[in-house]
Short mmCIF file of C-alpha atoms and ligand atoms in Angstrom, two decimals:
data_model
loop_
_atom_site.label_atom_id
_atom_site.label_comp_id
_atom_site.label_asym_id
_atom_site.label_seq_id
_atom_site.Cartn_x
_atom_site.Cartn_y
_atom_site.Cartn_z
CA MET J 1 75.56 -24.50 -8.61
CA ASN J 2 75.13 -21.29 -10.55
CA ILE J 3 71.48 -20.34 -10.30
CA ARG J 4 70.54 -17.56 -12.65
CA PRO J 5 67.33 -16.34 -14.29
CA VAL J 6 66.51 -17.64 -17.77
CA ARG J 7 67.53 -15.09 -20.43
CA GLY J 8 64.70 -12.70 -21.24
CA THR J 9 62.85 -13.27 -17.97
CA HIS J 10 62.73 -10.84 -15.10
CA ASP J 11 61.53 -10.73 -11.51
CA LEU J 12 58.99 -8.17 -10.42
CA PHE J 13 59.75 -6.62 -7.06
CA GLY J 14 60.00 -3.23 -5.35
CA GLU J 15 58.92 -0.40 -7.62
CA GLU J 16 58.19 -2.77 -10.52
CA ILE J 17 55.63 -4.85 -8.63
CA GLN J 18 54.09 -1.66 -7.24
CA LYS J 19 53.64 -0.43 -10.81
CA TYR J 20 52.29 -3.81 -11.93
CA ASN J 21 49.67 -3.70 -9.19
CA ILE J 22 48.68 -0.12 -10.00
CA ILE J 23 48.25 -1.12 -13.66
CA LYS J 24 46.10 -4.09 -12.67
CA LYS J 25 43.94 -1.89 -10.48
CA ILE J 26 43.44 0.84 -13.09
CA VAL J 27 42.72 -1.75 -15.78
CA SER J 28 40.13 -3.50 -13.57
CA THR J 29 38.43 -0.19 -12.75
CA HIS J 30 38.24 0.73 -16.44
CA ALA J 31 37.07 -2.76 -17.39
CA ASP J 32 34.26 -2.48 -14.88
CA PHE J 33 33.33 1.00 -16.12
CA TYR J 34 33.18 -0.18 -19.75
CA SER J 35 31.49 -3.44 -18.64
CA PHE J 36 34.12 -6.01 -19.59
CA GLN J 37 34.24 -9.32 -17.69
CA GLU J 38 37.55 -10.83 -16.63
CA LEU J 39 38.65 -14.12 -18.17
CA LYS J 40 41.79 -15.93 -17.08
CA THR J 41 43.00 -18.75 -19.30
CA PRO J 42 45.73 -21.35 -18.65
CA ILE J 43 49.23 -20.31 -19.66
CA PHE J 44 49.53 -23.29 -21.99
CA GLU J 45 47.30 -24.60 -24.75
CA PHE J 46 47.50 -27.11 -27.58
CA THR J 47 49.95 -25.79 -30.17
CA GLU J 48 47.40 -25.88 -32.99
CA LEU J 49 45.44 -23.08 -31.29
CA PHE J 50 48.28 -20.74 -32.24
CA SER J 51 50.12 -22.12 -35.26
CA LYS J 52 47.55 -21.52 -37.99
CA PRO J 53 45.64 -18.46 -36.68
CA LEU J 54 48.75 -16.44 -35.89
CA GLY J 55 50.20 -17.29 -39.31
CA GLU J 56 52.40 -20.21 -40.22
CA HIS J 57 54.88 -17.74 -41.68
CA SER J 58 54.70 -15.17 -38.90
CA ASP J 59 57.78 -14.60 -36.73
CA VAL J 60 55.86 -15.64 -33.64
CA VAL J 61 55.03 -19.08 -35.02
CA LEU J 62 58.24 -19.64 -36.96
CA LYS J 63 60.72 -18.59 -34.31
CA GLU J 64 59.22 -17.54 -31.04
CA MET J 65 56.86 -20.12 -29.59
CA TYR J 66 57.83 -22.18 -26.57
CA THR J 67 56.54 -25.53 -27.75
CA PHE J 68 57.12 -28.92 -26.18
CA LYS J 69 55.75 -32.43 -26.28
CA ASP J 70 53.72 -33.47 -23.28
CA ARG J 71 54.32 -36.99 -21.91
CA ASN J 72 51.43 -38.30 -23.97
CA ASP J 73 53.05 -36.87 -27.09
CA GLU J 74 50.63 -33.94 -27.44
CA SER J 75 52.17 -30.69 -28.60
CA ILE J 76 51.77 -27.91 -26.02
CA THR J 77 52.70 -24.23 -26.35
CA LEU J 78 53.11 -21.52 -23.73
CA ARG J 79 50.68 -18.84 -24.86
CA PRO J 80 52.45 -16.18 -26.97
CA GLU J 81 49.31 -14.02 -26.98
CA TYR J 82 45.87 -13.85 -25.41
CA THR J 83 43.34 -13.41 -28.24
CA THR J 84 43.22 -17.02 -29.44
CA PRO J 85 43.09 -18.48 -25.87
CA MET J 86 40.27 -16.06 -25.07
CA ILE J 87 38.33 -17.23 -28.11
CA ARG J 88 39.03 -20.86 -27.21
CA ALA J 89 37.81 -20.24 -23.66
CA ALA J 90 34.73 -18.36 -24.85
CA ILE J 91 33.82 -21.30 -27.10
CA SER J 92 34.67 -23.98 -24.49
CA ASN J 93 32.55 -22.26 -21.83
CA ASN J 94 29.58 -21.28 -24.03
CA ILE J 95 30.25 -17.61 -23.39
CA LEU J 96 29.34 -16.87 -27.00
CA ASN J 97 25.74 -17.93 -26.43
CA ASP J 98 25.10 -14.47 -25.09
CA LEU J 99 26.44 -11.80 -27.43
CA PRO J 100 28.11 -9.42 -27.44
CA ALA J 101 30.82 -10.82 -25.17
CA LYS J 102 33.18 -8.22 -23.72
CA LEU J 103 36.17 -9.82 -22.06
CA PHE J 104 39.48 -8.75 -20.60
CA GLY J 105 42.49 -10.49 -19.11
CA ILE J 106 45.88 -9.71 -17.63
CA GLY J 107 48.76 -12.14 -17.45
CA PRO J 108 52.09 -13.48 -18.71
CA MET J 109 52.84 -14.31 -22.37
CA PHE J 110 55.89 -16.11 -23.74
CA ARG J 111 57.85 -15.39 -26.92
CA ARG J 112 61.41 -16.45 -27.61
CA GLU J 113 62.51 -13.13 -29.06
CA ARG J 114 65.94 -11.54 -28.84
CA PRO J 115 65.79 -9.75 -25.48
CA GLN J 116 66.38 -6.01 -25.45
CA LYS J 117 64.99 -2.95 -23.70
CA GLY J 118 61.20 -3.40 -23.55
CA ARG J 119 61.37 -6.89 -25.05
CA TYR J 120 61.31 -10.01 -22.92
CA ARG J 121 60.74 -13.71 -23.36
CA GLN J 122 58.20 -13.72 -20.55
CA PHE J 123 56.22 -10.48 -20.43
CA ASN J 124 52.81 -9.39 -19.21
CA GLN J 125 49.91 -8.20 -21.30
CA ILE J 126 46.65 -6.42 -20.72
CA ASN J 127 44.10 -7.70 -23.20
CA PHE J 128 40.60 -6.53 -24.17
CA GLU J 129 38.30 -8.25 -26.68
CA ILE J 130 34.76 -7.73 -27.99
CA PHE J 131 33.18 -10.74 -29.71
CA GLY J 132 30.10 -10.43 -31.92
CA VAL J 133 29.99 -6.74 -32.92
CA LYS J 134 30.45 -5.45 -36.46
CA ASP J 135 29.44 -1.86 -35.63
CA PHE J 136 32.28 0.69 -35.84
CA LEU J 137 31.30 1.77 -32.32
CA ALA J 138 33.07 -1.32 -30.99
CA ASP J 139 36.31 -0.20 -32.69
CA LEU J 140 35.77 3.27 -31.30
CA GLU J 141 35.01 2.09 -27.77
CA LEU J 142 38.12 -0.07 -27.65
CA ILE J 143 40.35 2.72 -28.93
CA ILE J 144 38.89 5.23 -26.46
CA LEU J 145 39.33 2.69 -23.65
CA ALA J 146 42.97 2.13 -24.65
CA HIS J 147 43.55 5.87 -24.82
CA ASP J 148 41.91 6.40 -21.41
CA ILE J 149 43.99 3.70 -19.73
CA LEU J 150 47.25 5.00 -21.18
CA LYS J 151 46.38 8.60 -20.26
CA LYS J 152 45.66 7.52 -16.71
CA LEU J 153 48.84 5.44 -16.31
CA ILE J 154 51.32 7.59 -18.22
CA PRO J 155 49.83 11.10 -18.35
CA SER J 156 53.07 12.82 -19.25
CA THR J 157 54.07 10.46 -22.07
CA ASP J 158 53.72 11.54 -25.64
CA PHE J 159 52.07 8.64 -27.44
CA VAL J 160 50.42 8.56 -30.85
CA LEU J 161 47.66 6.42 -32.25
CA HIS J 162 48.48 4.87 -35.64
CA LEU J 163 45.53 3.59 -37.66
CA ASN J 164 45.14 1.54 -40.80
CA ASN J 165 42.42 -0.25 -42.71
CA LEU J 166 43.35 -3.69 -44.07
CA GLY J 167 39.96 -4.40 -45.65
CA GLN J 168 38.38 -7.85 -45.78
CA LYS J 169 40.46 -11.03 -45.80
CA GLU J 170 39.74 -11.68 -49.49
CA ASN J 171 40.76 -8.11 -50.42
CA LEU J 172 43.86 -8.49 -48.32
CA SER J 173 44.72 -11.65 -50.17
CA ASP J 174 44.43 -9.79 -53.53
CA TYR J 175 46.59 -7.03 -52.10
CA LYS J 176 49.25 -9.56 -51.08
CA THR J 177 49.30 -10.93 -54.63
CA SER J 178 49.84 -7.45 -55.98
CA LEU J 179 52.59 -6.79 -53.41
CA ARG J 180 54.34 -10.05 -54.31
CA LYS J 181 54.39 -9.01 -57.95
CA TYR J 182 55.81 -5.59 -57.09
CA PHE J 183 58.42 -6.88 -54.65
CA ASN J 184 59.52 -9.57 -57.10
CA ILE J 185 60.22 -6.90 -59.68
CA ASN J 186 62.27 -5.02 -57.07
CA LYS J 187 63.71 -8.00 -55.25
CA ASN J 188 67.33 -7.04 -55.83
CA LYS J 189 66.84 -3.82 -53.92
CA LEU J 190 65.45 -5.52 -50.80
CA SER J 191 67.31 -6.61 -47.66
CA SER J 192 67.88 -10.36 -47.47
CA GLU J 193 65.36 -10.64 -44.67
CA SER J 194 62.64 -8.99 -46.72
CA PHE J 195 63.67 -10.93 -49.81
CA ASP J 196 62.79 -14.11 -47.90
CA LYS J 197 59.36 -12.70 -47.07
CA ILE J 198 58.21 -11.95 -50.64
CA ASP J 199 56.32 -15.20 -51.09
CA LYS J 200 55.26 -16.02 -47.58
CA ASN J 201 54.65 -12.74 -45.81
CA PRO J 202 54.90 -9.75 -48.21
CA LEU J 203 52.88 -7.48 -45.89
CA ARG J 204 55.65 -7.55 -43.30
CA ILE J 205 58.09 -6.02 -45.80
CA LEU J 206 56.01 -2.85 -45.48
CA ASP J 207 56.90 -2.41 -41.82
CA SER J 208 60.60 -3.26 -42.20
CA LYS J 209 62.88 -0.66 -40.64
CA ASP J 210 65.67 -1.28 -43.16
CA GLU J 211 66.34 1.80 -45.27
CA ALA J 212 66.54 -0.07 -48.59
CA ASP J 213 63.23 -1.81 -47.83
CA ILE J 214 61.62 1.50 -46.90
CA ASN J 215 62.68 2.98 -50.25
CA VAL J 216 61.16 0.07 -52.14
CA SER J 217 58.00 0.07 -50.01
CA ASN J 218 57.43 3.76 -50.60
CA ASN J 219 56.39 3.03 -54.17
CA ALA J 220 54.56 -0.23 -53.46
CA PRO J 221 50.89 -0.55 -54.43
CA SER J 222 48.57 1.00 -51.87
CA ILE J 223 46.07 -1.05 -49.95
CA GLN J 224 43.45 1.62 -50.58
CA GLU J 225 42.78 0.25 -54.07
CA PHE J 226 41.73 -3.08 -52.58
CA ILE J 227 39.27 -1.92 -49.96
CA ASN J 228 35.54 -2.24 -50.55
CA ASN J 229 33.05 0.55 -49.97
CA GLU J 230 31.57 -0.83 -46.79
CA ASP J 231 35.01 -1.03 -45.17
CA LYS J 232 35.87 2.46 -46.36
CA ILE J 233 32.72 3.85 -44.71
CA HIS J 234 33.45 1.88 -41.50
CA PHE J 235 36.92 3.38 -41.36
CA GLU J 236 35.73 6.90 -42.12
CA GLU J 237 33.19 6.67 -39.27
CA ILE J 238 35.95 5.70 -36.85
CA LYS J 239 38.16 8.57 -37.91
CA LYS J 240 35.31 11.08 -37.72
CA SER J 241 34.39 9.94 -34.21
CA LEU J 242 37.99 9.95 -33.01
CA LYS J 243 38.22 13.58 -34.05
CA LEU J 244 35.00 14.33 -32.18
CA ASN J 245 36.51 12.64 -29.12
CA ASP J 246 39.69 14.68 -29.46
CA ILE J 247 41.87 11.62 -29.97
CA LYS J 248 44.72 12.43 -32.30
CA PHE J 249 45.82 9.79 -34.79
CA VAL J 250 47.93 9.30 -37.85
CA GLU J 251 46.85 7.17 -40.76
CA ASP J 252 49.67 4.75 -41.35
CA GLN J 253 49.38 2.58 -44.43
CA LYS J 254 52.45 0.62 -43.42
CA LEU J 255 50.80 -0.57 -40.24
CA VAL J 256 50.16 -4.27 -40.94
CA ARG J 257 50.59 -5.93 -37.49
CA GLY J 258 52.66 -9.04 -36.91
CA LEU J 259 49.92 -11.67 -36.54
CA ASP J 260 48.00 -13.09 -39.49
CA TYR J 261 44.45 -12.97 -38.21
CA TYR J 262 43.83 -9.25 -38.73
CA CYS J 263 41.55 -7.55 -41.24
CA SER J 264 39.71 -4.21 -41.46
CA THR J 265 40.70 -1.79 -38.65
CA VAL J 266 44.18 -2.16 -37.14
CA PHE J 267 45.81 0.23 -34.70
CA GLU J 268 48.81 0.79 -32.47
CA PHE J 269 49.73 3.31 -29.81
CA LYS J 270 53.40 4.19 -30.21
CA THR J 271 55.83 6.40 -28.32
CA SER J 272 59.33 7.61 -29.05
CA GLU J 273 60.20 7.56 -25.34
CA ILE J 274 61.21 3.90 -24.86
CA GLY J 275 63.61 3.12 -27.69
CA ALA J 276 63.30 0.64 -30.56
CA GLN J 277 60.44 -1.36 -29.03
CA ASP J 278 58.14 1.61 -29.42
CA THR J 279 54.69 -0.01 -29.54
CA LEU J 280 52.85 0.22 -26.24
CA LEU J 281 49.62 -1.32 -27.44
CA GLY J 282 48.32 -2.93 -30.59
CA GLY J 283 45.21 -4.56 -31.93
CA GLY J 284 42.49 -4.67 -34.50
CA ARG J 285 39.66 -6.65 -36.08
CA TYR J 286 39.88 -10.36 -36.75
CA ASP J 287 36.56 -11.17 -38.41
CA GLY J 288 36.61 -14.86 -39.40
CA LEU J 289 38.99 -15.99 -36.65
CA ILE J 290 36.29 -17.12 -34.22
CA LYS J 291 34.72 -19.30 -36.92
CA ALA J 292 38.11 -20.68 -37.90
CA LEU J 293 38.60 -21.81 -34.29
CA GLY J 294 35.30 -23.71 -34.29
CA GLY J 295 32.99 -20.99 -33.02
CA PRO J 296 30.08 -19.18 -34.68
CA ASN J 297 30.61 -16.90 -37.65
CA ILE J 298 30.84 -13.67 -35.68
CA PRO J 299 33.26 -10.76 -35.85
CA GLY J 300 35.83 -9.87 -33.21
CA ILE J 301 38.07 -6.99 -32.28
CA GLY J 302 40.51 -6.30 -29.47
CA TRP J 303 43.89 -5.04 -28.35
CA ALA J 304 46.77 -5.91 -26.06
CA ALA J 305 49.27 -3.69 -24.27
CA GLY J 306 52.65 -4.62 -22.83
CA ILE J 307 52.75 -4.00 -19.09
CA GLU J 308 56.57 -3.79 -19.00
CA ARG J 309 56.59 -1.09 -21.69
CA ILE J 310 53.97 0.97 -19.86
CA SER J 311 55.85 0.45 -16.58
CA MET J 312 59.01 1.94 -18.07
CA LEU J 313 57.15 5.22 -18.50
CA MET J 314 55.23 5.28 -15.24
CA LYS J 315 56.17 7.55 -12.42
CA ILE J 316 54.93 6.41 -9.06
CA ASN J 317 55.11 7.57 -5.54
CA LYS J 318 57.23 4.76 -4.16
CA LYS J 319 57.41 6.29 -0.72
CA LEU J 320 55.45 5.09 2.26
CA ASN J 321 54.42 8.61 3.18
CA ASN J 322 50.88 7.74 4.07
CA HIS J 323 52.03 5.15 6.56
CA ILE J 324 52.44 6.12 10.19
CA HIS J 325 56.06 5.39 11.03
CA ILE J 326 57.09 4.20 14.47
CA ALA J 327 60.33 4.92 16.33
CA ILE J 328 61.26 3.38 19.68
CA ASN J 329 64.53 3.81 21.52
CA ASN J 330 64.68 0.77 23.80
CA GLU J 331 63.49 -2.81 23.82
CA LYS J 332 62.29 -2.28 27.43
CA PHE J 333 59.25 -0.40 26.06
CA LYS J 334 58.19 -3.20 23.77
CA THR J 335 54.76 -3.68 25.40
CA HIS J 336 53.95 -0.03 24.65
CA LEU J 337 54.96 -0.62 21.05
CA GLN J 338 52.81 -3.73 20.82
CA LYS J 339 49.83 -1.77 22.09
CA ILE J 340 50.14 0.87 19.39
CA MET J 341 50.71 -1.70 16.64
CA THR J 342 47.53 -3.53 17.64
CA TYR J 343 45.67 -0.21 17.77
CA LEU J 344 46.85 0.82 14.29
CA ILE J 345 45.95 -2.55 12.77
CA LYS J 346 42.48 -2.56 14.38
CA ASN J 347 41.82 0.95 13.16
CA ASN J 348 43.02 0.26 9.64
CA ILE J 349 45.86 2.75 9.81
CA PRO J 350 48.81 1.61 7.66
CA TYR J 351 52.08 1.69 9.57
CA TYR J 352 55.77 1.01 9.13
CA TRP J 353 58.39 0.09 11.69
CA ASN J 354 61.91 -0.92 10.71
CA TYR J 355 62.30 -3.43 13.57
CA LYS J 356 65.05 -1.39 15.18
CA TYR J 357 65.11 -0.15 18.77
CA ASN J 358 66.91 2.93 17.66
CA LEU J 359 65.21 6.30 17.42
CA LYS J 360 67.75 7.79 15.06
CA LYS J 361 67.71 4.92 12.57
CA SER J 362 63.89 4.82 12.49
CA LEU J 363 63.72 8.58 11.98
CA THR J 364 66.28 8.45 9.18
CA LYS J 365 64.26 5.67 7.51
CA ALA J 366 61.03 7.66 7.93
CA ASN J 367 62.65 10.68 6.32
CA SER J 368 64.05 8.63 3.46
CA LEU J 369 60.55 7.29 2.78
CA ASP J 370 59.15 10.80 2.90
CA ALA J 371 56.88 9.98 5.85
CA ASN J 372 54.34 12.51 7.04
CA ASN J 373 53.99 11.32 10.63
CA ILE J 374 55.98 9.32 13.14
CA ILE J 375 54.96 7.96 16.54
CA ILE J 376 57.77 8.18 19.06
CA ILE J 377 58.08 5.81 22.02
CA GLY J 378 60.61 6.64 24.73
CA GLU J 379 60.88 6.37 28.49
CA ASN J 380 58.51 9.26 29.20
CA GLU J 381 55.84 7.84 26.84
CA PHE J 382 56.20 4.38 28.38
CA ASN J 383 56.08 5.53 32.02
CA ASN J 384 53.17 7.92 31.51
CA ASN J 385 51.23 5.80 29.01
CA PHE J 386 50.95 8.22 26.08
CA TYR J 387 52.42 8.52 22.58
CA THR J 388 54.25 11.39 20.94
CA LEU J 389 53.14 11.98 17.38
CA LYS J 390 55.49 14.11 15.34
CA ASN J 391 54.45 15.69 12.08
CA LEU J 392 57.60 15.47 9.98
CA ARG J 393 56.41 18.17 7.62
CA THR J 394 55.86 20.86 10.27
CA GLY J 395 58.03 19.46 13.08
CA LYS J 396 55.10 19.86 15.44
CA GLN J 397 54.84 17.26 18.24
CA SER J 398 51.62 16.24 20.04
CA GLU J 399 51.30 14.07 23.10
CA LEU J 400 48.30 11.79 22.67
CA GLN J 401 46.43 9.07 24.48
CA ILE J 402 46.19 5.97 22.34
CA ASP J 403 42.49 6.35 21.55
CA GLU J 404 43.02 9.95 20.42
CA ILE J 405 45.35 8.99 17.60
CA LYS J 406 42.81 8.07 14.93
CA ASN J 407 40.78 11.27 15.28
CA PHE J 408 43.92 13.34 15.49
CA LEU J 409 45.18 11.91 12.18
CA ASN J 410 41.78 12.31 10.54
CA ASP J 411 41.54 15.93 11.64
CA LYS J 412 44.93 16.70 10.20
CA SER J 413 44.40 14.99 6.87
P1 LIG K 1 51.10 -7.79 -30.24
O1 LIG K 1 51.29 -6.54 -31.04
O2 LIG K 1 51.87 -8.98 -30.65
O3 LIG K 1 49.55 -8.09 -30.27
O4 LIG K 1 51.41 -7.49 -28.71
C1 LIG K 1 50.75 -6.46 -28.03
C2 LIG K 1 51.70 -5.71 -27.13
O5 LIG K 1 52.38 -6.60 -26.26
C3 LIG K 1 52.82 -5.00 -27.86
O6 LIG K 1 52.39 -3.75 -28.36
C4 LIG K 1 53.85 -4.82 -26.75
O7 LIG K 1 53.54 -3.70 -25.94
C5 LIG K 1 53.67 -6.09 -25.95
N1 LIG K 1 54.70 -7.08 -26.30
C6 LIG K 1 54.72 -7.92 -27.35
N2 LIG K 1 55.83 -8.68 -27.35
C7 LIG K 1 56.54 -8.31 -26.27
C8 LIG K 1 57.78 -8.73 -25.69
N3 LIG K 1 58.52 -9.71 -26.23
N4 LIG K 1 58.22 -8.12 -24.55
C9 LIG K 1 57.49 -7.12 -23.98
N5 LIG K 1 56.30 -6.71 -24.47
C10 LIG K 1 55.82 -7.28 -25.60
C11 LIG K 1 48.96 -9.17 -29.69
O8 LIG K 1 49.48 -9.88 -28.88
C12 LIG K 1 47.50 -9.32 -30.07
N6 LIG K 1 46.98 -10.52 -29.44
C13 LIG K 1 46.72 -8.09 -29.66
C14 LIG K 1 45.27 -8.18 -29.95
C15 LIG K 1 44.28 -8.42 -29.06
N7 LIG K 1 44.72 -8.08 -31.15
C16 LIG K 1 43.43 -8.25 -31.03
N8 LIG K 1 43.14 -8.48 -29.77
#
């Protein structure tokens, strides 16, 4: 039998799982600081939760959903994103009775895309949503939160915030009509992929990376003409406040997002440091979506970030240098080793031993993991009931009674 992973999936272990856990921790700390509550939803839902809201003509719905019939013939889909399940859960559990609702979640999503660097078929997302707030301060708070989290996780990465204003749904619909007209006039100049999108999804032609499409899009009607005054003011307030908060951004009128539910503010954090899949985080407003899913008529806004893409840029200290390493040269001294292990556990001192009765091998391992300290157990230590603690940075050795170890380490740290 040839057992192999399913294409586009990956296992998290070693450095990757360490990074994943750091991300989870930082996200939870920030969520708590900004007062978001965690919400975990099932990884599968009824297909209809996704098909209409994400857009019947969007790539995700047309090509990427993992959909199957359950035994009772109901159509089930592995969640391709978190926003709609969060709304479903908020409605199912009466969370929307107390507004605003600020929710976050972390977990796996599934999209059957063509795998490449930074793009998987099962990947993990961080997701933040605010339900029930129209005020531009919600947009601002979410963008600042996103910026803070990215700065904390990948401080040396150059990432840029792209911003756009899509206006209200009705204005967007007028804009699409105008785009269709324009693209139809220029249809012979478009790539075949964009040609197919003229009727169903003309907005997506704007973010095509094909050179011919870019040339046509450059002269396409601008969305600005379709945006009402209220939305213009909302957007201006966001930009003004971002400047006050020292968050750099570029206004990007080609930023349309891949899912259909967006309106008003949309944004993405992009970087040139991870290749073609350059979006680390994306989101925006989806006023009208909560009502469409059977909830009250309240606005919503949120974002999601790809954990794998952030991981690619993270630098972590993968060494166990804060652990006390142990080296022992003979199995005969095992009881002395047991004593120190019990002591370290009871005193909450992290330790590492490579299960080898071989001083040299344990020392080599300690050095390779960049350890600060190692406890050495040999004949002398065993016979005279003490431990030698060697500081691998200075080379200094100290002979200690077992109950002196904790204070000794604390004094030195
Ligand atoms: P999205 O832009 O489809 O938005 O995905 C958000 C992020 O998830 C992307 O920027 C990327 O980092 C990551 N991502 C997406 N697809 C993949 C993949 N195949 N492999 C690895 N990473 C991927 C949403 O999902 C919206 N629900 C965001 C949102 C929340 N809007 C409002 N609230």
